[in-house]
Coordinates of C-alpha atoms in Angstrom, one line a residue:
Chain A
M351 CA 126.4 47.4 71.8
S352 CA 128.8 48.8 73.7
G353 CA 128.7 49.4 77.1
V354 CA 130.0 53.1 78.0
R355 CA 132.8 53.5 80.5
K356 CA 132.3 56.8 81.7
L357 CA 129.4 58.7 82.5
V358 CA 128.2 62.1 84.0
L359 CA 125.1 63.2 85.3
L360 CA 124.7 67.3 86.0
G361 CA 121.9 67.0 88.2
T362 CA 121.9 64.0 90.2
G363 CA 118.3 63.6 90.9
L364 CA 116.0 61.2 90.3
I365 CA 115.8 60.5 86.2
G366 CA 119.8 61.0 85.9
G367 CA 119.9 58.8 89.6
S368 CA 117.7 55.8 88.4
F369 CA 119.4 55.7 85.0
A370 CA 122.7 55.2 86.6
L371 CA 121.2 52.3 88.7
A372 CA 119.5 50.7 85.6
L373 CA 123.1 51.0 83.0
K374 CA 125.1 49.5 86.2
R375 CA 122.7 46.9 87.0
A376 CA 122.4 46.6 83.8
R377 CA 126.5 46.3 83.7
L378 CA 126.8 48.9 81.2
V379 CA 129.1 51.1 82.6
Q380 CA 132.0 51.5 84.2
H381 CA 132.3 55.1 86.2
V382 CA 129.6 56.7 87.0
V383 CA 130.4 60.8 88.1
G384 CA 127.5 62.5 89.3
V385 CA 127.6 66.6 89.2
G386 CA 125.5 68.6 91.2
R387 CA 124.8 71.9 93.7
N388 CA 123.9 70.6 96.5
A389 CA 126.8 68.6 98.6
T390 CA 124.3 66.8 100.9
N391 CA 122.9 65.6 97.6
L392 CA 125.4 63.5 96.5
E393 CA 126.7 62.0 99.7
R394 CA 123.3 61.2 99.3
A395 CA 124.5 59.9 95.8
L396 CA 127.9 57.5 96.6
D397 CA 126.0 56.4 99.7
L398 CA 123.5 54.9 97.6
N399 CA 126.0 53.4 95.1
V400 CA 123.7 55.5 92.0
I401 CA 128.1 57.1 91.3
D402 CA 131.2 56.7 92.3
E403 CA 132.2 60.4 92.1
A404 CA 131.6 63.3 93.0
S405 CA 132.2 66.8 91.4
H406 CA 130.9 70.4 91.6
D407 CA 132.2 71.4 88.6
A408 CA 130.5 70.2 85.0
A409 CA 133.5 71.2 82.8
A410 CA 136.1 68.4 84.7
A411 CA 134.0 65.6 84.9
V412 CA 133.0 65.8 81.5
A413 CA 136.4 65.5 80.6
G414 CA 137.2 62.0 79.4
A415 CA 133.4 60.7 79.7
D416 CA 131.8 59.5 76.4
L417 CA 128.1 59.9 78.1
V418 CA 126.7 63.5 79.8
L419 CA 122.8 62.9 80.6
L420 CA 121.9 66.6 81.7
G421 CA 119.2 66.2 84.5
T422 CA 118.9 69.6 86.1
P423 CA 116.0 71.6 85.8
V424 CA 115.8 72.6 82.3
G425 CA 116.2 76.5 83.8
Q426 CA 120.1 75.6 84.1
M427 CA 121.2 73.5 80.6
G428 CA 121.7 76.2 78.8
A429 CA 124.7 77.3 81.8
L430 CA 125.6 73.8 81.7
M431 CA 126.3 74.1 78.0
Q432 CA 127.9 76.4 77.9
Q433 CA 130.8 74.8 80.2
I434 CA 131.0 72.1 79.2
A435 CA 131.0 72.9 75.4
P436 CA 135.3 73.3 75.3
V437 CA 136.1 70.6 76.5
L438 CA 133.5 67.5 75.8
A439 CA 135.6 65.3 73.5
A440 CA 134.3 65.1 70.1
D441 CA 132.4 61.5 70.1
C442 CA 131.2 62.4 73.5
I443 CA 127.3 61.8 73.0
V444 CA 125.1 64.5 74.7
T445 CA 121.2 63.8 75.8
D446 CA 119.4 65.3 78.5
G447 CA 115.8 64.5 80.9
G448 CA 114.1 68.1 80.4
S449 CA 110.8 67.5 80.1
T450 CA 110.0 69.7 77.4
K451 CA 112.1 69.4 73.5
Q452 CA 111.9 72.3 71.5
D453 CA 113.6 74.4 74.1
V454 CA 116.5 72.6 75.2
S455 CA 116.8 71.5 71.2
A456 CA 117.5 75.4 71.0
L457 CA 120.3 74.9 73.9
F458 CA 121.2 72.1 72.2
R459 CA 122.2 74.0 68.5
Q460 CA 123.0 77.4 70.6
H461 CA 125.8 76.2 73.1
L462 CA 126.9 72.7 71.4
P463 CA 126.4 74.0 67.5
R464 CA 129.4 72.0 66.6
H465 CA 128.6 68.9 68.5
L466 CA 124.8 68.7 66.6
S467 CA 125.7 64.6 65.5
H468 CA 126.1 64.2 68.9
C469 CA 123.3 65.5 70.7
V470 CA 120.8 63.1 71.7
P471 CA 118.2 65.0 73.2
G472 CA 115.6 63.0 75.0
H473 CA 112.6 62.4 77.8
P474 CA 111.8 60.1 80.1
I475 CA 108.5 59.7 81.1
A476 CA 108.5 58.0 84.7
G477 CA 107.9 61.5 87.0
S478 CA 107.9 61.6 90.3
D479 CA 106.4 63.8 93.3
L480 CA 110.0 62.8 94.4
S481 CA 113.1 64.3 93.6
G482 CA 116.8 63.8 94.5
A483 CA 119.7 61.4 94.3
A484 CA 117.5 59.5 97.4
A485 CA 114.9 59.1 95.0
A486 CA 116.7 56.9 92.7
Q487 CA 114.9 53.7 91.5
Y488 CA 116.1 50.5 89.7
G489 CA 113.8 49.7 87.2
L490 CA 112.1 53.0 87.1
F491 CA 112.4 53.0 83.2
E492 CA 110.4 49.4 83.4
G493 CA 107.6 49.2 81.0
R494 CA 108.0 53.4 80.9
R495 CA 108.0 55.2 77.4
V496 CA 111.3 57.3 76.3
V497 CA 111.2 60.1 73.9
L498 CA 113.8 61.4 71.8
T499 CA 114.0 64.0 69.7
P500 CA 116.5 63.9 67.4
F501 CA 118.0 67.0 65.1
A502 CA 118.1 66.4 61.7
E503 CA 122.4 66.5 62.0
T504 CA 122.2 62.9 65.2
A505 CA 124.3 60.8 63.8
Q506 CA 122.6 57.5 63.4
N507 CA 124.8 56.2 65.9
A508 CA 124.4 58.7 68.1
L509 CA 120.6 58.6 68.0
E510 CA 120.5 54.3 68.3
Q511 CA 123.4 54.9 71.3
V512 CA 120.7 56.0 73.3
Q513 CA 118.2 53.9 72.4
T514 CA 119.6 50.9 73.8
L515 CA 120.5 52.3 76.7
W516 CA 117.2 53.8 76.8
Q517 CA 115.9 49.8 75.9
Q518 CA 117.7 48.0 78.4
C519 CA 116.3 50.8 81.0
G520 CA 113.5 48.2 80.4
A521 CA 112.0 51.5 78.6
R522 CA 109.6 52.3 75.5
V523 CA 111.8 53.9 72.9
Y524 CA 109.8 57.1 70.7
T525 CA 111.1 59.4 68.5
M526 CA 108.8 62.5 66.7
T527 CA 109.7 65.8 66.6
P528 CA 109.9 68.8 69.5
E529 CA 106.9 69.8 68.5
Q530 CA 104.6 67.8 69.1
H531 CA 106.5 66.5 71.9
D532 CA 105.5 69.8 73.8
G533 CA 102.1 69.6 72.4
I534 CA 101.4 66.4 73.6
F535 CA 102.6 67.2 76.9
A536 CA 101.1 70.5 77.8
A537 CA 98.1 68.4 77.3
V538 CA 99.1 65.5 79.9
S539 CA 101.4 66.4 81.9
H540 CA 101.6 70.1 82.3
V541 CA 98.4 71.2 82.7
P542 CA 96.9 69.2 85.0
H543 CA 100.2 69.8 87.0
L544 CA 99.5 73.4 86.1
L545 CA 95.8 72.6 87.5
A546 CA 96.5 70.7 90.7
F547 CA 98.8 73.9 91.8
A548 CA 96.1 75.2 91.3
Y549 CA 93.7 74.1 93.5
M550 CA 95.6 73.2 96.0
N551 CA 95.7 76.8 96.4
A552 CA 92.1 77.4 95.9
V553 CA 91.4 74.6 99.1
L554 CA 95.1 77.0 101.1
A555 CA 92.5 79.9 100.7
K556 CA 89.2 78.7 102.1
V557 CA 88.4 80.0 105.5
D558 CA 88.1 76.2 106.9
A559 CA 91.1 75.4 104.8
Q560 CA 92.4 72.9 108.0
P561 CA 88.7 70.7 108.0
C562 CA 89.2 70.7 104.6
L563 CA 92.3 68.9 104.7
D564 CA 91.2 67.0 107.9
F565 CA 88.7 65.1 105.9
A566 CA 90.8 64.8 102.7
A567 CA 90.6 61.6 101.5
T568 CA 91.6 59.2 98.2
G569 CA 89.8 61.3 95.8
F570 CA 92.1 63.9 96.7
R571 CA 95.0 62.1 97.9
D572 CA 95.6 61.2 94.0
F573 CA 93.6 64.2 92.4
T574 CA 96.8 66.4 94.2
R575 CA 99.6 63.9 94.1
I576 CA 100.9 66.2 91.3
A577 CA 100.6 69.2 93.3
G578 CA 103.2 67.4 95.5
S579 CA 106.4 68.2 92.6
H580 CA 109.2 70.6 92.0
P581 CA 108.0 74.0 91.8
E582 CA 111.4 75.4 90.4
M583 CA 111.2 72.1 87.6
W584 CA 106.9 74.0 87.0
R585 CA 108.2 76.8 86.6
D586 CA 111.0 76.7 84.4
I587 CA 108.3 73.8 82.7
A588 CA 106.0 76.6 82.5
V589 CA 108.3 79.3 80.4
A590 CA 109.8 76.3 78.1
N591 CA 106.5 74.9 77.0
R592 CA 104.7 78.4 77.3
E593 CA 102.3 78.5 74.5
A594 CA 101.2 74.9 74.3
I595 CA 100.3 75.1 78.1
L596 CA 98.2 78.8 77.7
A597 CA 95.9 76.6 75.2
D598 CA 95.3 74.4 77.1
L599 CA 94.8 75.6 80.2
K600 CA 92.2 78.3 78.5
A601 CA 90.9 75.2 76.7
C602 CA 90.7 73.7 80.5
A603 CA 89.2 77.5 81.4
S604 CA 87.0 77.0 79.1
Q605 CA 85.3 73.6 79.9
L606 CA 85.5 75.2 84.0
Q607 CA 83.1 77.7 82.6
H608 CA 81.2 75.0 81.2
V609 CA 80.5 72.7 84.6
I610 CA 80.0 75.7 86.5
A611 CA 76.9 77.0 83.4
L612 CA 76.0 73.1 83.7
V613 CA 75.1 73.6 87.7
E614 CA 73.7 76.9 87.9
A615 CA 71.7 76.5 85.3
G616 CA 70.9 72.2 87.5
N617 CA 70.9 71.0 83.5
T618 CA 70.4 67.5 84.9
E619 CA 70.2 65.5 81.7
G620 CA 73.7 68.1 79.9
M621 CA 75.9 67.0 82.7
E622 CA 75.1 63.4 83.2
D623 CA 76.1 63.2 79.2
Y624 CA 79.5 65.8 80.5
F625 CA 81.0 63.7 83.1
A626 CA 79.7 60.4 81.4
T627 CA 82.0 60.9 78.2
A628 CA 84.3 61.6 80.6
S629 CA 84.4 58.4 82.8
R630 CA 83.9 56.1 79.0
A631 CA 87.2 58.1 78.1
R632 CA 88.3 56.9 81.8
V633 CA 87.7 54.0 82.0
A634 CA 88.7 53.0 78.1
W635 CA 92.4 54.3 78.7
G636 CA 92.7 53.2 82.4
Q637 CA 91.8 49.4 80.8
R638 CA 94.4 50.1 77.6
H639 CA 97.0 51.9 79.9
K640 CA 97.0 48.3 82.6
Chain B
M1296 CA 76.4 46.6 121.6
S1297 CA 73.3 44.1 120.4
G1298 CA 74.3 42.7 116.4
V1299 CA 71.9 43.8 113.5
R1300 CA 69.2 40.5 113.0
K1301 CA 67.7 42.3 109.2
L1302 CA 70.0 44.7 107.1
V1303 CA 68.0 45.5 103.7
L1304 CA 70.3 47.6 101.6
L1305 CA 68.2 49.6 98.9
G1306 CA 70.7 49.5 96.5
T1307 CA 73.8 46.5 96.3
G1308 CA 77.0 48.5 95.6
L1309 CA 80.0 48.9 96.8
I1310 CA 79.4 51.1 99.7
G1311 CA 76.0 48.6 100.9
G1312 CA 77.7 46.2 99.0
S1313 CA 80.7 45.9 101.7
F1314 CA 79.3 47.6 105.0
A1315 CA 77.3 43.6 104.5
L1316 CA 80.4 42.3 103.7
A1317 CA 82.3 43.7 106.9
L1318 CA 79.3 43.0 109.6
K1319 CA 79.0 39.5 107.9
R1320 CA 83.1 39.2 109.1
A1321 CA 81.9 40.9 112.7
R1322 CA 79.2 38.3 113.2
L1323 CA 76.9 41.2 113.2
V1324 CA 74.4 40.5 111.0
Q1325 CA 72.5 37.7 110.7
H1326 CA 70.9 38.1 107.2
V1327 CA 70.8 40.7 104.6
V1328 CA 68.5 41.8 102.2
G1329 CA 70.0 43.2 98.5
V1330 CA 67.1 45.4 96.7
G1331 CA 68.1 47.1 93.4
R1332 CA 67.4 47.7 90.1
N1333 CA 69.9 45.7 87.9
A1334 CA 68.8 42.2 88.2
T1335 CA 71.9 41.3 87.3
N1336 CA 73.9 43.2 89.6
L1337 CA 72.0 41.4 92.6
E1338 CA 72.6 37.7 91.6
R1339 CA 76.3 38.9 91.3
A1340 CA 76.0 40.3 94.6
L1341 CA 74.0 36.3 95.8
D1342 CA 76.7 35.0 93.9
L1343 CA 79.6 36.6 96.3
N1344 CA 77.4 36.0 99.6
V1345 CA 77.2 39.7 99.9
I1346 CA 73.6 39.2 100.0
D1347 CA 72.1 36.5 101.0
E1348 CA 68.1 37.3 99.0
A1349 CA 67.8 39.8 96.5
S1350 CA 64.4 42.1 95.7
H1351 CA 63.0 44.9 93.6
D1352 CA 60.4 45.2 96.1
A1353 CA 61.7 47.5 99.2
A1354 CA 58.1 47.9 100.7
A1355 CA 58.4 43.9 101.0
A1356 CA 61.6 43.7 101.6
V1357 CA 61.5 46.8 104.7
A1358 CA 59.4 44.0 106.5
G1359 CA 61.2 42.8 109.7
A1360 CA 64.4 44.5 108.9
D1361 CA 66.2 45.7 111.9
L1362 CA 68.4 48.3 109.8
V1363 CA 68.4 50.2 106.3
L1364 CA 71.1 51.4 104.2
L1365 CA 69.7 53.7 101.8
G1366 CA 73.1 53.2 99.1
T1367 CA 72.0 54.3 96.2
P1368 CA 72.5 57.6 94.5
V1369 CA 70.7 60.6 96.1
G1370 CA 68.0 61.0 93.4
Q1371 CA 66.9 58.0 94.2
M1372 CA 66.8 58.1 97.9
G1373 CA 63.7 60.2 98.0
A1374 CA 61.1 57.5 96.6
L1375 CA 63.2 54.1 98.2
M1376 CA 62.4 56.6 101.8
Q1377 CA 58.2 57.4 100.4
Q1378 CA 58.5 53.4 99.7
I1379 CA 59.0 52.1 102.8
A1380 CA 57.3 55.1 105.4
P1381 CA 54.4 53.0 105.7
V1382 CA 55.7 49.6 106.1
L1383 CA 59.0 49.9 108.1
A1384 CA 59.0 49.0 111.6
A1385 CA 58.9 51.7 114.7
D1386 CA 61.7 50.6 115.6
C1387 CA 63.9 49.9 113.0
I1388 CA 67.0 52.0 112.8
V1389 CA 67.2 54.5 108.6
T1390 CA 70.9 55.5 108.2
D1391 CA 72.4 56.0 103.9
G1392 CA 75.7 56.4 102.9
G1393 CA 74.8 58.9 100.3
S1394 CA 78.0 61.6 99.7
T1395 CA 75.7 64.9 100.2
K1396 CA 74.0 65.5 103.9
Q1397 CA 71.8 68.7 103.5
D1398 CA 69.8 67.6 100.4
V1399 CA 69.4 63.9 102.0
S1400 CA 68.6 64.6 105.3
A1401 CA 65.7 67.4 103.8
L1402 CA 64.5 63.5 102.2
F1403 CA 64.3 62.1 105.4
R1404 CA 62.5 64.9 107.0
Q1405 CA 59.9 65.0 104.2
H1406 CA 59.2 61.3 103.6
L1407 CA 60.1 60.1 107.3
P1408 CA 58.9 63.1 109.5
R1409 CA 57.2 60.5 112.7
H1410 CA 60.6 58.2 112.4
L1411 CA 63.3 60.3 112.5
S1412 CA 64.2 59.9 116.3
H1413 CA 65.2 56.5 114.5
C1414 CA 66.7 58.1 111.5
V1415 CA 71.0 58.9 111.2
P1416 CA 72.1 60.0 107.9
G1417 CA 75.9 58.8 107.0
H1418 CA 78.3 59.3 104.7
P1419 CA 81.2 56.5 104.6
I1420 CA 84.2 58.5 102.9
A1421 CA 85.4 55.3 101.2
G1422 CA 84.6 57.1 97.5
S1423 CA 85.8 54.8 95.0
D1424 CA 85.9 55.0 90.9
L1425 CA 84.5 52.2 90.8
S1426 CA 80.8 50.3 92.0
G1427 CA 78.4 47.6 91.5
A1428 CA 78.1 44.9 93.9
A1429 CA 80.5 43.1 92.2
A1430 CA 83.0 45.9 93.5
A1431 CA 82.1 45.1 97.3
Q1432 CA 85.0 44.3 99.2
Y1433 CA 86.2 43.2 102.6
G1434 CA 88.3 46.4 104.5
L1435 CA 87.0 49.3 102.4
F1436 CA 86.1 51.5 105.6
E1437 CA 89.2 50.1 107.8
G1438 CA 91.0 53.1 108.5
R1439 CA 87.9 56.0 107.0
R1440 CA 86.2 58.1 108.6
V1441 CA 82.7 58.3 108.6
V1442 CA 80.9 61.2 109.1
L1443 CA 77.0 61.0 111.0
T1444 CA 74.7 64.0 110.8
P1445 CA 72.7 63.3 113.3
F1446 CA 68.6 65.5 113.7
A1447 CA 68.4 66.8 116.7
E1448 CA 65.4 64.4 117.3
T1449 CA 67.8 61.7 116.5
A1450 CA 67.6 58.5 119.8
Q1451 CA 71.1 58.7 121.7
N1452 CA 70.5 54.7 120.7
A1453 CA 70.2 54.8 117.7
L1454 CA 73.3 57.2 116.5
E1455 CA 75.2 55.2 119.2
Q1456 CA 74.2 51.9 116.9
V1457 CA 75.2 53.2 114.3
Q1458 CA 78.4 54.8 115.5
T1459 CA 78.9 51.5 116.8
L1460 CA 78.2 48.9 113.6
W1461 CA 81.1 51.4 111.5
Q1462 CA 82.5 51.7 114.2
Q1463 CA 83.4 47.5 113.3
C1464 CA 83.7 48.3 110.5
G1465 CA 87.2 49.6 111.4
A1466 CA 85.8 53.2 110.4
R1467 CA 86.6 55.8 112.7
V1468 CA 83.1 58.5 113.3
Y1469 CA 82.5 61.6 113.8
T1470 CA 78.8 64.0 113.8
M1471 CA 79.0 67.2 112.3
T1472 CA 75.7 69.0 110.7
P1473 CA 74.7 68.3 107.0
E1474 CA 75.8 72.0 106.5
Q1475 CA 79.9 71.4 107.9
H1476 CA 79.4 68.5 106.1
D1477 CA 78.4 69.6 103.2
G1478 CA 81.2 72.6 102.8
I1479 CA 84.1 70.2 103.5
F1480 CA 82.8 67.4 100.9
A1481 CA 82.4 70.3 98.2
A1482 CA 85.8 71.5 98.4
V1483 CA 87.9 68.6 98.8
S1484 CA 85.9 65.8 96.4
H1485 CA 82.4 66.9 94.9
V1486 CA 85.0 69.9 93.4
P1487 CA 88.0 67.1 92.3
H1488 CA 85.4 65.1 90.4
L1489 CA 84.2 68.6 88.5
L1490 CA 87.4 69.2 87.6
A1491 CA 88.6 66.0 86.9
F1492 CA 85.7 65.8 84.6
A1493 CA 86.0 68.7 82.6
Y1494 CA 89.4 68.7 81.9
M1495 CA 89.4 64.7 81.3
N1496 CA 86.9 66.2 78.3
A1497 CA 89.4 69.5 77.3
V1498 CA 91.1 66.8 76.0
L1499 CA 89.3 65.0 74.1
A1500 CA 88.1 67.8 72.5
K1501 CA 91.7 68.2 71.3
V1502 CA 92.8 67.2 67.9
D1503 CA 95.5 65.5 69.0
A1504 CA 93.4 63.6 71.8
Q1505 CA 94.9 60.2 70.8
P1506 CA 98.6 60.5 70.6
C1507 CA 97.7 62.5 73.7
L1508 CA 96.5 59.8 76.2
D1509 CA 98.9 56.9 75.0
F1510 CA 101.5 59.6 76.2
A1511 CA 99.7 59.9 78.9
A1512 CA 101.7 59.1 81.7
T1513 CA 101.3 58.3 85.3
G1514 CA 100.3 62.0 86.6
F1515 CA 97.1 61.9 84.4
R1516 CA 96.8 58.3 85.3
D1517 CA 95.8 60.0 89.1
F1518 CA 95.0 63.2 88.1
T1519 CA 92.4 61.8 86.6
R1520 CA 90.8 58.1 88.4
I1521 CA 88.2 59.7 89.6
A1522 CA 86.9 60.9 85.9
G1523 CA 86.2 57.5 85.6
S1524 CA 83.4 57.7 88.3
H1525 CA 79.4 57.2 87.8
P1526 CA 77.9 59.7 85.8
E1527 CA 74.2 59.8 87.3
M1528 CA 76.1 59.4 91.0
W1529 CA 77.9 62.4 89.9
R1530 CA 74.5 64.6 88.9
D1531 CA 73.2 64.2 92.2
I1532 CA 75.6 65.1 93.7
A1533 CA 76.1 68.1 91.7
V1534 CA 72.2 69.0 92.6
A1535 CA 72.4 68.3 96.2
N1536 CA 75.5 70.6 97.0
R1537 CA 75.3 73.6 94.6
E1538 CA 75.8 76.2 96.2
A1539 CA 79.4 75.2 98.3
I1540 CA 79.9 73.6 94.4
L1541 CA 79.1 76.8 92.9
A1542 CA 81.0 79.4 95.2
D1543 CA 84.6 75.8 95.4
L1544 CA 84.4 76.0 91.9
K1545 CA 84.8 79.8 91.1
A1546 CA 87.5 80.2 93.7
C1547 CA 89.1 77.5 91.3
A1548 CA 88.0 79.1 88.3
S1549 CA 90.0 82.7 89.4
Q1550 CA 92.8 80.1 90.4
L1551 CA 93.1 78.9 87.0
Q1552 CA 92.9 82.4 85.9
H1553 CA 95.9 83.3 88.6
V1554 CA 97.6 80.6 87.0
I1555 CA 97.2 81.9 83.1
A1556 CA 98.6 85.3 83.7
L1557 CA 101.3 84.9 85.4
V1558 CA 102.9 82.1 82.8
E1559 CA 101.0 84.4 79.8
A1560 CA 103.2 86.9 82.0
G1561 CA 106.3 85.2 82.3
N1562 CA 106.6 85.8 86.1
T1563 CA 108.7 82.5 87.8
E1564 CA 109.0 84.5 90.6
G1565 CA 105.0 84.5 91.7
M1566 CA 105.0 80.8 89.4
E1567 CA 107.7 79.5 91.2
D1568 CA 106.1 80.8 94.8
Y1569 CA 102.7 79.9 93.3
F1570 CA 103.6 76.8 92.5
A1571 CA 106.1 75.9 96.2
T1572 CA 102.3 77.3 98.3
A1573 CA 100.6 74.3 97.1
S1574 CA 103.4 72.1 97.0
R1575 CA 104.8 72.8 100.3
A1576 CA 100.9 71.5 101.2
R1577 CA 100.6 68.5 99.5
V1578 CA 103.8 66.9 100.6
A1579 CA 102.1 68.1 105.1
W1580 CA 99.0 66.5 104.5
G1581 CA 101.0 63.6 102.7
Q1582 CA 102.6 63.1 105.6
R1583 CA 99.9 63.7 108.1
H1584 CA 97.5 61.1 106.0
K1585 CA 100.2 57.6 105.7

């Protein structure tokens, strides 16, 4: 495989920064340019050698690039694509790290319609409640999964190049349709985040919120970890994957009504069955995903 | 302080076993008897030196004991108290590790009414999705909190003895009323467990549950860890702390309806505010509870 001469990160955060670090360690990239809105964050990325050059100008930065990774919240991606469209080299591969794929695919189609052969939408499954370049880390993608949702138009060699780079970061790469991707991640990522936000707000609304938080322990810590996530990113995801998220949120709401009914009725047998079904499945999942 | 000559664990699981191990390491207990229904579990506890003697007979075991710890699910505690009431030495201290305190206090009053001066209901906040004697571990209580909910009748020296033993296990000890305890733990422990069970069942009900579970990652892992918990224990808690749990579950249900309405309306500003409130509070909590 060929390495990358010039990688441009549009958005220099956890995903883009960790991707750059992994490729640097594998000696698969010569020069990394970080683009971002936040000067402090870019300075931090330079200091940490996550990037070699910082820029506020996406269009100027992508000149001569052979790989561009969009690593911003999805809401900013359309504008960035629009800025880079006129200056993108014909053989420059464009990929992204967005958590939703139907909307990002639509943005690629809208803003880079003549470039789709070199566009490879992707989602590295390595989310974190941390964000920013300072959170970038070596090994973030090791043993993780990356889902790619190529277009029918995507050239085989562009897809293979992106696959290979992620594999060199230690990830296992899967391809699926944007629809399959968004259905799966609504259920196992987006909805848990929204439930964690909702639960956290329920605690904060209590009159005794402070003593409650004082005595909260490890169960609370793990259950709410994702409630510390980036509000703007999750707003964009909730907009982008609205239909699948709403269907799953409503399914959770009706499961919650079922639990309320079981507790209200003091239905001990029903509760034990219901809890045991969840518990068995979660224990089995934990054993498979060690 | 004086150590314990004979400690009897009524229920030889994670909490009782770890308490015994901590006191053994501190050389604060001479002899530990484990009582339980499950012969394999008791053998395991003997093998691991968690207990020195195993018994199936609670009444026989407590003869000559100076400390009894009830460490079963709350639903079994009443029957055990009834069995030991006639044979308990007058100066034997009885405490418990139950996750709910109003119901356990009522059981103490009902079954050990002439022994209340030596009864000290308690709750070590060191839950786990693990259970059984094999899960018992040194250091489980280090840096953790233990809440005691003494009776008006509880003798000061009995309370102090239990306080001191938990402190020797490395815990910080607090006292409060059973009502305060149950209100706090409904919010930050019981309700998250029930939400995790509900969410897990919602995923299992999906037609594409299997690919969903295959791609579930760290967010899912942490959010659902407590869904792997002991069904019988959580059934008992849901029965015991019914009122507080129902109030908080209903508050969560209405927060969830609010999230659904925000997503349905595409209210980006409302979502960002709502998520940011939760995120700020969770990040601040994490910094205070490092």
